Amino acid sequence: MSSRIAVLGLGYVGCVSAACLARLGYRVTGVDRDEFKVRSVNEGRAPFYEPGLDEIVRDTVALGRFDATVSLAEGMAEADIAFICVGTPSEKNGSLGLEQLRRVVGEIEALLPDRDKPPLLAIRSTVFPGTCEEHILRPLERFPGVRVVSNPEFLREGSAVADFMEPSLLVAGSNDAAAAESVASLYRALNVAPCIVSLRAAEMIKYACNAFHAVKIAFANEIGTVCGSLGMDAAEVMATLCADRKLNISSAYLKPGFAFGGSCLPKDLRAFAYRASRLDLKLPLLEATLPSNQEHLRRAIDMLLDLPARRLGVFGLAFKENTDDLRESPVVALLEQLIGKGREVRVFDPHIQLDAIYGSNRNFILQQIPHIGRLLDARLEDTLRWADHLVITQKPDDGIRTQIESSSLPVTCLIGTTLPDAGRLSL
Ligand SMILES: NC(=O)c1ccc[n+]([C@@H]2O[C@H](COP(=O)([O-])OP(=O)(O)OC[C@H]3O[C@@H](n4cnc5c(N)ncnc54)[C@H](O)[C@@H]3O)[C@@H](O)[C@H]2O)c1
């Protein structure tokens, strides 16, 4: 418990973090340009209302573990770690305002020549990936030993103290793993396993979480709106949806990869949006889902068209592994585009033999690509021997994976990886 902590910015995030860190036993000095907030803390009062905060500020100030100052130099004089908690408000154009961050980094820069060892800088403010490198590390690069950790804050106003003490997620990201571990270790008493990640990942996770929460709310509201319009109990529907912990409230479907398809998701989304429109309801989120999927497919096609490859072998024709259902497979749309743009293509799918599929499934593929029979290889080795590049669109089993890996073909894997990084097998 020897760390001395400075917290720069005593707003909602800074004051709650500072007071709670003092409550955990650290010696904390808060710094803010706002004299009211500084005076309020030094008098043992929270500078704003947040349940439970007043008591913690009162107790920790009385114990001599928490004080505040308007002077950054004074606040940082003995700090081993400085948490940056300044505001990053929206600019008029929607971009993030970095003025407060630039200013506080400028003030830190002015202090560093007088320090033997710079304090570890931990940023709790929400900033876009790359900001720490560009706006903290770069301006301070002439000082050896400057290390930055992104330690995003997930508290919610109204339950901020409880959220700090029982965090839903603890993330520490840095280009220096030991620095991330040091920051994470400050929270050891909270008994939550930290996620140690890269600097940019930590910055991004905060955005991904907030976007996910917003999408969840909008989704529930759109489903609820349709329920309401049909005179149904929306709470019953959503509570039942949440009872599925395997596919619904889980990590299922949350891995960036290839576009979705198949005989159900596109069809049912279309039908739902259609029926909602008949009820005079607008569902912008759900209506945007198929266009979003199309856009994702287009990115994959563009990426494949950019490859320096003449003969593209494709592993997987169905919309996912272990099925021979070709209806609305995005791979079929992908093949159509590649063929239309003059690429030579051959396909292997362990579960697709044209003679064996029938009915709407067969009609669909023959309608989309009438000469599909000529493109399908019966054996993977034929595709691997013919192609000069392999595209993977569904998860191969272990045997097939070994076969692919032992071929010398360059591979683009569209699944289980983000598209810009898609490269050699990384499933
Ligand atoms: N409020 C939330 O619920 C919440 C939750 C998670 C993350 N965040 C993020 O945390 C960051 C801070 O949010 P907030 O709501 O606490 O902001 P805030 O505006 O309430 O507080 C920022 C504080 O920083 C002070 N400050 C600015 N420049 C300073 C400087 N150079 N020296 C000293 N003090 C300085 C300001 O006076 C202010 O008191 C933002 O990036 C925000 O997006 C906020």
Short mmCIF file of C-alpha atoms and ligand atoms in Angstrom, two decimals:
data_model
loop_
_atom_site.label_atom_id
_atom_site.label_comp_id
_atom_site.label_asym_id
_atom_site.label_seq_id
_atom_site.Cartn_x
_atom_site.Cartn_y
_atom_site.Cartn_z
CA MET A 1 0.00 0.00 0.00
CA SER A 2 2.98 2.32 -0.50
CA SER A 3 1.72 3.92 -3.74
CA ARG A 4 1.00 7.62 -3.62
CA ILE A 5 -1.62 8.60 -6.09
CA ALA A 6 -2.50 11.86 -7.81
CA VAL A 7 -5.90 12.15 -9.48
CA LEU A 8 -6.03 14.89 -12.11
CA GLY A 9 -9.59 16.16 -12.50
CA LEU A 10 -12.15 15.89 -9.70
CA GLY A 11 -15.29 15.48 -11.76
CA TYR A 12 -17.61 12.49 -11.51
CA VAL A 13 -14.93 10.00 -12.50
CA GLY A 14 -11.97 11.68 -10.79
CA CYS A 15 -13.60 12.43 -7.45
CA VAL A 16 -15.22 9.00 -7.15
CA SER A 17 -11.95 7.28 -8.16
CA ALA A 18 -9.88 9.44 -5.79
CA ALA A 19 -12.17 8.96 -2.81
CA CYS A 20 -12.57 5.22 -3.39
CA LEU A 21 -8.81 4.71 -3.86
CA ALA A 22 -8.31 6.54 -0.54
CA ARG A 23 -10.95 4.28 0.96
CA LEU A 24 -8.91 1.28 -0.24
CA GLY A 25 -6.04 2.68 1.83
CA TYR A 26 -3.96 4.71 -0.64
CA ARG A 27 -2.73 8.23 0.00
CA VAL A 28 -4.47 10.29 -2.67
CA THR A 29 -4.23 13.92 -3.73
CA GLY A 30 -6.84 15.23 -6.13
CA VAL A 31 -6.05 18.10 -8.48
CA ASP A 32 -8.61 20.34 -10.14
CA ARG A 33 -8.60 23.81 -11.63
CA ASP A 34 -12.00 24.37 -10.10
CA GLU A 35 -11.44 25.93 -6.67
CA PHE A 36 -14.94 25.00 -5.51
CA LYS A 37 -14.25 21.29 -5.99
CA VAL A 38 -10.88 21.53 -4.25
CA ARG A 39 -12.31 23.44 -1.29
CA SER A 40 -15.24 21.08 -1.03
CA VAL A 41 -12.96 18.01 -0.84
CA ASN A 42 -10.63 19.64 1.70
CA GLU A 43 -13.66 20.46 3.84
CA GLY A 44 -14.66 16.78 3.71
CA ARG A 45 -17.61 17.12 1.33
CA ALA A 46 -18.20 15.63 -2.12
CA PRO A 47 -18.37 18.43 -4.71
CA PHE A 48 -21.53 16.93 -6.27
CA TYR A 49 -24.23 14.46 -5.29
CA GLU A 50 -23.44 10.81 -5.72
CA PRO A 51 -24.88 8.23 -3.32
CA GLY A 52 -22.32 7.26 -0.65
CA LEU A 53 -19.62 9.65 -1.87
CA ASP A 54 -20.03 12.31 0.82
CA GLU A 55 -19.31 9.79 3.59
CA ILE A 56 -16.22 8.41 1.88
CA VAL A 57 -14.81 11.89 1.22
CA ARG A 58 -15.56 12.91 4.84
CA ASP A 59 -13.91 9.80 6.32
CA THR A 60 -10.85 9.64 4.07
CA VAL A 61 -10.15 13.39 4.43
CA ALA A 62 -10.49 13.07 8.21
CA LEU A 63 -8.03 10.15 8.18
CA GLY A 64 -5.55 12.27 6.22
CA ARG A 65 -5.63 9.94 3.22
CA PHE A 66 -7.36 12.29 0.76
CA ASP A 67 -6.81 15.97 0.05
CA ALA A 68 -7.05 18.26 -2.96
CA THR A 69 -5.20 21.13 -4.55
CA VAL A 70 -5.46 23.44 -7.54
CA SER A 71 -1.73 23.05 -8.14
CA LEU A 72 -0.74 20.18 -10.41
CA ALA A 73 2.89 20.53 -9.29
CA GLU A 74 1.87 20.19 -5.66
CA GLY A 75 -0.52 17.31 -6.34
CA MET A 76 2.04 15.37 -8.36
CA ALA A 77 5.07 16.16 -6.17
CA GLU A 78 5.22 12.76 -4.49
CA ALA A 79 2.95 10.72 -6.73
CA ASP A 80 4.07 7.35 -8.08
CA ILE A 81 0.93 7.11 -10.19
CA ALA A 82 -1.15 9.91 -11.70
CA PHE A 83 -4.67 9.13 -12.89
CA ILE A 84 -5.85 11.45 -15.65
CA CYS A 85 -9.61 11.97 -15.25
CA VAL A 86 -10.20 15.21 -17.15
CA GLY A 87 -13.29 15.69 -19.30
CA THR A 88 -13.44 14.74 -22.98
CA PRO A 89 -16.70 16.43 -24.05
CA SER A 90 -18.25 16.28 -27.51
CA GLU A 91 -17.20 18.90 -30.06
CA LYS A 92 -19.88 20.46 -32.27
CA ASN A 93 -19.01 18.01 -35.07
CA GLY A 94 -19.30 15.01 -32.72
CA SER A 95 -15.58 14.44 -32.32
CA LEU A 96 -14.07 14.12 -28.89
CA GLY A 97 -12.79 17.35 -27.32
CA LEU A 98 -9.19 16.78 -26.27
CA GLU A 99 -8.51 20.30 -25.04
CA GLN A 100 -8.49 19.35 -21.34
CA LEU A 101 -6.26 16.36 -22.05
CA ARG A 102 -3.77 18.41 -24.10
CA ARG A 103 -3.64 21.00 -21.38
CA VAL A 104 -3.05 18.57 -18.53
CA VAL A 105 -0.38 16.74 -20.56
CA GLY A 106 1.28 20.11 -21.21
CA GLU A 107 1.31 20.78 -17.47
CA ILE A 108 2.79 17.33 -16.77
CA GLU A 109 5.44 17.97 -19.45
CA ALA A 110 6.47 21.17 -17.66
CA LEU A 111 6.97 19.23 -14.41
CA LEU A 112 8.96 16.29 -15.70
CA PRO A 113 12.37 18.01 -16.02
CA ASP A 114 12.39 18.34 -12.22
CA ARG A 115 11.64 14.67 -11.58
CA ASP A 116 14.16 11.83 -11.41
CA LYS A 117 11.52 9.30 -12.33
CA PRO A 118 8.25 10.18 -14.06
CA PRO A 119 5.07 8.95 -12.38
CA LEU A 120 3.19 6.17 -14.09
CA LEU A 121 0.36 7.83 -16.04
CA ALA A 122 -3.00 6.05 -16.00
CA ILE A 123 -5.80 7.53 -18.04
CA ARG A 124 -9.37 6.93 -16.97
CA SER A 125 -10.95 9.46 -19.33
CA THR A 126 -12.65 8.00 -22.39
CA VAL A 127 -10.47 8.51 -25.46
CA PHE A 128 -10.45 7.04 -28.98
CA PRO A 129 -7.84 4.33 -29.77
CA GLY A 130 -4.49 5.91 -30.54
CA THR A 131 -5.09 8.99 -28.38
CA CYS A 132 -2.71 7.93 -25.60
CA GLU A 133 0.06 7.33 -28.12
CA GLU A 134 -0.55 10.59 -29.98
CA HIS A 135 -1.46 12.96 -27.17
CA ILE A 136 0.43 11.58 -24.17
CA LEU A 137 3.35 9.36 -25.21
CA ARG A 138 4.44 11.45 -28.19
CA PRO A 139 4.56 14.85 -26.42
CA LEU A 140 6.43 13.24 -23.52
CA GLU A 141 8.72 11.00 -25.57
CA ARG A 142 11.86 12.96 -24.73
CA PHE A 143 11.51 11.90 -21.09
CA PRO A 144 12.85 8.39 -20.61
CA GLY A 145 10.69 6.05 -18.56
CA VAL A 146 7.30 7.63 -19.31
CA ARG A 147 4.71 4.85 -19.29
CA VAL A 148 1.00 5.17 -20.01
CA VAL A 149 -1.79 2.81 -19.05
CA SER A 150 -5.36 3.12 -20.24
CA ASN A 151 -7.60 2.16 -17.34
CA PRO A 152 -11.08 3.09 -18.56
CA GLU A 153 -13.78 3.83 -16.05
CA PHE A 154 -17.09 1.96 -16.28
CA LEU A 155 -18.97 3.63 -13.43
CA ARG A 156 -22.52 4.87 -13.91
CA GLU A 157 -23.59 8.13 -12.34
CA GLY A 158 -26.08 7.43 -9.56
CA SER A 159 -24.32 4.20 -8.56
CA ALA A 160 -20.73 5.32 -9.13
CA VAL A 161 -19.35 4.34 -5.70
CA ALA A 162 -20.93 0.88 -5.84
CA ASP A 163 -19.70 0.46 -9.44
CA PHE A 164 -16.16 1.39 -8.39
CA MET A 165 -16.16 -0.99 -5.43
CA GLU A 166 -17.77 -3.86 -7.39
CA PRO A 167 -16.65 -3.24 -10.95
CA SER A 168 -18.30 -5.11 -13.80
CA LEU A 169 -14.99 -5.03 -15.65
CA LEU A 170 -11.43 -4.03 -14.81
CA VAL A 171 -9.27 -3.20 -17.82
CA ALA A 172 -5.66 -2.07 -17.83
CA GLY A 173 -3.98 -1.68 -21.21
CA SER A 174 -0.48 -0.58 -22.06
CA ASN A 175 2.39 -1.10 -24.45
CA ASP A 176 4.29 -2.00 -21.27
CA ALA A 177 2.68 -5.05 -19.65
CA ALA A 178 4.40 -4.42 -16.28
CA ALA A 179 2.87 -0.93 -16.16
CA ALA A 180 -0.59 -2.36 -16.84
CA GLU A 181 -0.06 -4.95 -14.09
CA SER A 182 0.98 -2.19 -11.66
CA VAL A 183 -2.20 -0.23 -12.26
CA ALA A 184 -4.37 -3.36 -12.09
CA SER A 185 -2.73 -4.34 -8.79
CA LEU A 186 -4.04 -1.14 -7.18
CA TYR A 187 -7.50 -2.69 -7.32
CA ARG A 188 -6.44 -6.03 -5.81
CA ALA A 189 -8.69 -5.55 -2.78
CA LEU A 190 -11.75 -5.42 -5.04
CA ASN A 191 -11.38 -9.08 -5.91
CA VAL A 192 -12.00 -8.74 -9.61
CA ALA A 193 -9.80 -10.42 -12.21
CA PRO A 194 -8.19 -7.71 -14.34
CA CYS A 195 -8.10 -7.86 -18.13
CA ILE A 196 -4.56 -6.90 -19.14
CA VAL A 197 -4.64 -5.81 -22.77
CA SER A 198 -2.79 -3.57 -25.22
CA LEU A 199 -3.04 0.21 -24.91
CA ARG A 200 -5.28 0.64 -27.94
CA ALA A 201 -7.48 -2.30 -26.99
CA ALA A 202 -8.16 -0.72 -23.59
CA GLU A 203 -9.12 2.55 -25.27
CA MET A 204 -11.38 0.70 -27.70
CA ILE A 205 -13.04 -1.51 -25.09
CA LYS A 206 -14.63 1.51 -23.43
CA TYR A 207 -16.21 2.55 -26.75
CA ALA A 208 -17.27 -1.01 -27.54
CA CYS A 209 -18.93 -1.30 -24.11
CA ASN A 210 -20.80 1.99 -24.41
CA ALA A 211 -21.87 1.23 -27.98
CA PHE A 212 -23.03 -2.24 -26.89
CA HIS A 213 -25.05 -0.85 -24.00
CA ALA A 214 -26.69 1.71 -26.28
CA VAL A 215 -27.48 -0.96 -28.90
CA LYS A 216 -28.94 -3.23 -26.20
CA ILE A 217 -31.26 -0.47 -25.01
CA ALA A 218 -32.33 0.49 -28.53
CA PHE A 219 -32.90 -3.20 -29.37
CA ALA A 220 -35.06 -3.79 -26.30
CA ASN A 221 -37.00 -0.61 -27.05
CA GLU A 222 -37.65 -1.59 -30.67
CA ILE A 223 -38.82 -5.10 -29.72
CA GLY A 224 -40.85 -3.54 -26.89
CA THR A 225 -42.43 -1.04 -29.29
CA VAL A 226 -43.65 -3.82 -31.60
CA CYS A 227 -44.93 -5.79 -28.59
CA GLY A 228 -46.77 -2.71 -27.33
CA SER A 229 -48.31 -2.10 -30.70
CA LEU A 230 -49.59 -5.69 -30.77
CA GLY A 231 -50.96 -5.35 -27.23
CA MET A 232 -48.37 -7.76 -25.88
CA ASP A 233 -46.34 -7.75 -22.68
CA ALA A 234 -42.87 -6.62 -23.77
CA ALA A 235 -41.36 -7.39 -20.36
CA GLU A 236 -42.44 -11.03 -20.64
CA VAL A 237 -40.84 -11.31 -24.08
CA MET A 238 -37.54 -9.69 -23.10
CA ALA A 239 -37.28 -11.55 -19.78
CA THR A 240 -37.72 -14.83 -21.66
CA LEU A 241 -35.13 -13.76 -24.24
CA CYS A 242 -32.72 -13.10 -21.36
CA ALA A 243 -33.36 -16.56 -19.91
CA ASP A 244 -31.31 -18.02 -22.77
CA ARG A 245 -27.76 -17.80 -21.46
CA LYS A 246 -26.34 -19.95 -24.22
CA LEU A 247 -27.13 -17.99 -27.36
CA ASN A 248 -28.68 -14.71 -26.15
CA ILE A 249 -26.97 -13.41 -23.01
CA SER A 250 -23.57 -14.90 -23.75
CA SER A 251 -20.54 -14.44 -25.95
CA ALA A 252 -22.30 -16.26 -28.81
CA TYR A 253 -22.43 -14.17 -32.02
CA LEU A 254 -20.05 -11.61 -30.54
CA LYS A 255 -16.94 -12.56 -32.47
CA PRO A 256 -16.03 -10.32 -35.39
CA GLY A 257 -15.91 -12.41 -38.54
CA PHE A 258 -17.84 -12.93 -41.76
CA ALA A 259 -21.33 -11.74 -42.71
CA PHE A 260 -24.31 -13.75 -41.49
CA GLY A 261 -26.70 -15.59 -43.77
CA GLY A 262 -28.68 -18.80 -43.92
CA SER A 263 -32.32 -19.62 -44.21
CA CYS A 264 -33.50 -17.86 -41.02
CA LEU A 265 -31.80 -14.62 -39.94
CA PRO A 266 -32.20 -12.61 -43.18
CA LYS A 267 -35.72 -13.94 -43.84
CA ASP A 268 -36.99 -13.27 -40.32
CA LEU A 269 -35.41 -9.83 -40.04
CA ARG A 270 -37.06 -8.87 -43.35
CA ALA A 271 -40.44 -10.19 -42.24
CA PHE A 272 -40.23 -8.47 -38.85
CA ALA A 273 -39.32 -5.11 -40.36
CA TYR A 274 -42.09 -5.51 -42.94
CA ARG A 275 -44.75 -6.26 -40.34
CA ALA A 276 -43.55 -3.36 -38.19
CA SER A 277 -43.84 -1.01 -41.16
CA ARG A 278 -47.46 -2.22 -41.61
CA LEU A 279 -48.01 -1.13 -38.02
CA ASP A 280 -46.58 2.29 -38.97
CA LEU A 281 -43.56 1.67 -36.77
CA LYS A 282 -40.03 2.74 -37.62
CA LEU A 283 -37.32 0.44 -36.29
CA PRO A 284 -34.08 2.11 -37.39
CA LEU A 285 -31.80 -0.33 -35.57
CA LEU A 286 -33.40 -3.55 -36.80
CA GLU A 287 -33.96 -2.11 -40.29
CA ALA A 288 -30.27 -1.23 -40.49
CA THR A 289 -29.11 -4.75 -39.65
CA LEU A 290 -29.40 -6.32 -43.10
CA PRO A 291 -27.77 -3.26 -44.76
CA SER A 292 -24.99 -3.50 -42.16
CA ASN A 293 -24.50 -7.15 -43.08
CA GLN A 294 -24.44 -6.29 -46.80
CA GLU A 295 -21.81 -3.66 -46.15
CA HIS A 296 -19.72 -6.19 -44.27
CA LEU A 297 -19.98 -8.61 -47.18
CA ARG A 298 -18.97 -5.82 -49.57
CA ARG A 299 -15.83 -5.14 -47.49
CA ALA A 300 -14.89 -8.81 -47.73
CA ILE A 301 -15.44 -8.82 -51.49
CA ASP A 302 -13.36 -5.65 -51.95
CA MET A 303 -10.58 -7.17 -49.87
CA LEU A 304 -10.55 -10.35 -51.99
CA LEU A 305 -10.61 -8.34 -55.23
CA ASP A 306 -7.52 -6.48 -54.01
CA LEU A 307 -5.56 -9.70 -53.51
CA PRO A 308 -2.72 -10.30 -55.94
CA ALA A 309 -4.32 -13.66 -56.78
CA ARG A 310 -5.64 -15.02 -60.06
CA ARG A 311 -7.07 -18.36 -58.95
CA LEU A 312 -9.03 -18.17 -55.73
CA GLY A 313 -9.82 -21.39 -53.90
CA VAL A 314 -12.69 -21.06 -51.44
CA PHE A 315 -13.16 -23.32 -48.45
CA GLY A 316 -16.83 -23.38 -47.42
CA LEU A 317 -19.91 -22.67 -49.51
CA ALA A 318 -22.70 -22.97 -46.93
CA PHE A 319 -23.29 -20.03 -44.55
CA LYS A 320 -21.57 -21.97 -41.76
CA GLU A 321 -19.84 -25.26 -41.07
CA ASN A 322 -21.62 -28.63 -40.72
CA THR A 323 -24.59 -27.84 -42.93
CA ASP A 324 -25.40 -28.27 -46.58
CA ASP A 325 -28.03 -25.49 -46.53
CA LEU A 326 -27.02 -22.95 -49.16
CA ARG A 327 -30.02 -20.63 -48.92
CA GLU A 328 -28.86 -17.03 -48.50
CA SER A 329 -25.29 -18.12 -47.89
CA PRO A 330 -23.17 -14.95 -48.10
CA VAL A 331 -20.49 -17.09 -49.77
CA VAL A 332 -22.78 -17.52 -52.76
CA ALA A 333 -23.09 -13.73 -53.10
CA LEU A 334 -19.32 -13.45 -52.66
CA LEU A 335 -18.68 -15.98 -55.44
CA GLU A 336 -21.11 -14.23 -57.78
CA GLN A 337 -19.21 -10.98 -57.33
CA LEU A 338 -15.77 -12.53 -57.72
CA ILE A 339 -16.81 -14.39 -60.86
CA GLY A 340 -18.51 -11.25 -62.20
CA LYS A 341 -15.24 -9.36 -61.74
CA GLY A 342 -13.36 -11.95 -63.75
CA ARG A 343 -11.70 -13.98 -60.99
CA GLU A 344 -11.25 -17.71 -61.44
CA VAL A 345 -12.82 -19.51 -58.52
CA ARG A 346 -13.07 -23.09 -57.25
CA VAL A 347 -14.84 -24.18 -54.13
CA PHE A 348 -14.63 -27.02 -51.67
CA ASP A 349 -17.20 -27.64 -48.96
CA PRO A 350 -17.04 -30.97 -47.12
CA HIS A 351 -20.84 -31.16 -46.87
CA ILE A 352 -21.87 -30.01 -50.33
CA GLN A 353 -22.28 -32.44 -53.18
CA LEU A 354 -24.56 -31.02 -55.80
CA ASP A 355 -26.12 -34.44 -56.48
CA ALA A 356 -27.08 -34.81 -52.82
CA ILE A 357 -28.86 -31.48 -52.26
CA TYR A 358 -32.39 -30.97 -53.49
CA GLY A 359 -35.54 -28.83 -53.21
CA SER A 360 -35.34 -25.10 -52.45
CA ASN A 361 -31.72 -25.47 -51.48
CA ARG A 362 -30.72 -26.83 -54.90
CA ASN A 363 -32.96 -24.38 -56.75
CA PHE A 364 -31.40 -21.47 -54.90
CA ILE A 365 -27.82 -22.31 -55.79
CA LEU A 366 -28.59 -23.22 -59.40
CA GLN A 367 -30.49 -19.99 -59.85
CA GLN A 368 -27.67 -17.90 -58.40
CA ILE A 369 -24.74 -19.71 -60.01
CA PRO A 370 -26.04 -22.04 -62.75
CA HIS A 371 -22.58 -23.49 -63.44
CA ILE A 372 -21.82 -24.11 -59.74
CA GLY A 373 -21.30 -27.81 -60.55
CA ARG A 374 -18.18 -26.93 -62.56
CA LEU A 375 -16.74 -24.87 -59.69
CA LEU A 376 -17.15 -27.44 -56.94
CA ASP A 377 -14.21 -29.69 -56.10
CA ALA A 378 -14.93 -33.06 -54.55
CA ARG A 379 -11.60 -33.07 -52.68
CA LEU A 380 -9.83 -30.27 -50.86
CA GLU A 381 -6.47 -31.30 -52.27
CA ASP A 382 -7.76 -30.51 -55.78
CA THR A 383 -8.67 -26.97 -54.68
CA LEU A 384 -5.36 -26.51 -52.87
CA ARG A 385 -3.35 -27.75 -55.88
CA TRP A 386 -5.25 -25.52 -58.33
CA ALA A 387 -5.49 -22.25 -56.38
CA ASP A 388 -2.84 -19.61 -55.82
CA HIS A 389 -4.74 -18.23 -52.79
CA LEU A 390 -7.21 -19.80 -50.38
CA VAL A 391 -10.20 -18.02 -48.85
CA ILE A 392 -11.69 -19.58 -45.72
CA THR A 393 -15.33 -18.78 -45.04
CA GLN A 394 -16.24 -21.40 -42.45
CA LYS A 395 -14.50 -23.16 -39.60
CA PRO A 396 -12.49 -26.16 -40.81
CA ASP A 397 -12.27 -29.30 -38.67
CA ASP A 398 -8.85 -30.32 -37.34
CA GLY A 399 -8.02 -32.61 -40.28
CA ILE A 400 -8.85 -29.96 -42.86
CA ARG A 401 -7.05 -27.32 -40.89
CA THR A 402 -3.86 -29.42 -40.88
CA GLN A 403 -4.23 -30.00 -44.61
CA ILE A 404 -4.57 -26.26 -45.23
CA GLU A 405 -1.70 -25.39 -42.93
CA SER A 406 0.62 -27.87 -44.58
CA SER A 407 -0.09 -26.41 -48.02
CA SER A 408 2.10 -23.47 -48.90
CA LEU A 409 -0.87 -21.41 -50.11
CA PRO A 410 -1.40 -17.91 -48.80
CA VAL A 411 -4.67 -17.85 -46.89
CA THR A 412 -7.28 -15.19 -46.23
CA CYS A 413 -9.51 -16.19 -43.38
CA LEU A 414 -12.83 -14.33 -43.24
CA ILE A 415 -14.02 -15.89 -40.01
CA GLY A 416 -13.01 -15.44 -36.41
CA THR A 417 -10.89 -12.44 -37.22
CA THR A 418 -11.45 -8.81 -38.04
CA LEU A 419 -11.39 -8.15 -41.74
CA PRO A 420 -8.50 -5.69 -41.99
CA ASP A 421 -6.31 -8.20 -40.15
CA ALA A 422 -7.55 -11.27 -41.97
CA GLY A 423 -4.51 -13.19 -42.95
CA ARG A 424 -3.06 -16.62 -42.54
CA LEU A 425 -5.18 -19.08 -40.55
CA SER A 426 -6.04 -17.58 -37.19
CA LEU A 427 -9.12 -19.40 -36.05
N1 LIG B 1 -19.38 10.70 -15.94
C1 LIG B 1 -19.43 9.41 -16.17
O1 LIG B 1 -20.40 8.71 -15.83
C2 LIG B 1 -18.28 8.73 -16.84
C3 LIG B 1 -18.17 7.35 -16.76
C4 LIG B 1 -17.08 6.72 -17.37
C5 LIG B 1 -16.14 7.49 -18.05
N2 LIG B 1 -16.29 8.84 -18.13
C6 LIG B 1 -15.26 9.60 -18.82
O2 LIG B 1 -14.36 10.10 -17.83
C7 LIG B 1 -13.89 11.41 -18.21
C8 LIG B 1 -14.25 12.41 -17.14
O3 LIG B 1 -15.65 12.49 -17.05
P1 LIG B 1 -16.37 13.33 -15.90
O4 LIG B 1 -17.81 13.11 -16.08
O5 LIG B 1 -15.71 13.01 -14.62
O6 LIG B 1 -15.96 14.82 -16.37
P2 LIG B 1 -16.17 16.18 -15.54
O7 LIG B 1 -16.32 17.24 -16.58
O8 LIG B 1 -17.22 15.98 -14.51
O9 LIG B 1 -14.79 16.36 -14.77
C9 LIG B 1 -13.60 16.74 -15.39
C10 LIG B 1 -12.82 17.56 -14.36
O10 LIG B 1 -11.49 17.77 -14.85
C11 LIG B 1 -11.10 19.07 -14.41
N3 LIG B 1 -9.96 19.51 -15.25
C12 LIG B 1 -9.95 19.76 -16.57
N4 LIG B 1 -8.70 20.13 -16.95
C13 LIG B 1 -7.93 20.10 -15.84
C14 LIG B 1 -6.56 20.37 -15.59
N5 LIG B 1 -5.72 20.76 -16.56
N6 LIG B 1 -6.09 20.24 -14.33
C15 LIG B 1 -6.92 19.84 -13.34
N7 LIG B 1 -8.24 19.58 -13.52
C16 LIG B 1 -8.72 19.70 -14.75
C17 LIG B 1 -12.35 19.91 -14.59
O11 LIG B 1 -12.29 21.10 -13.84
C18 LIG B 1 -13.42 18.93 -14.09
O12 LIG B 1 -13.65 19.09 -12.70
C19 LIG B 1 -14.50 11.67 -19.57
O13 LIG B 1 -13.61 11.25 -20.55
C20 LIG B 1 -15.75 10.82 -19.59
O14 LIG B 1 -16.14 10.48 -20.90
C21 LIG B 1 -17.33 9.47 -17.53
#
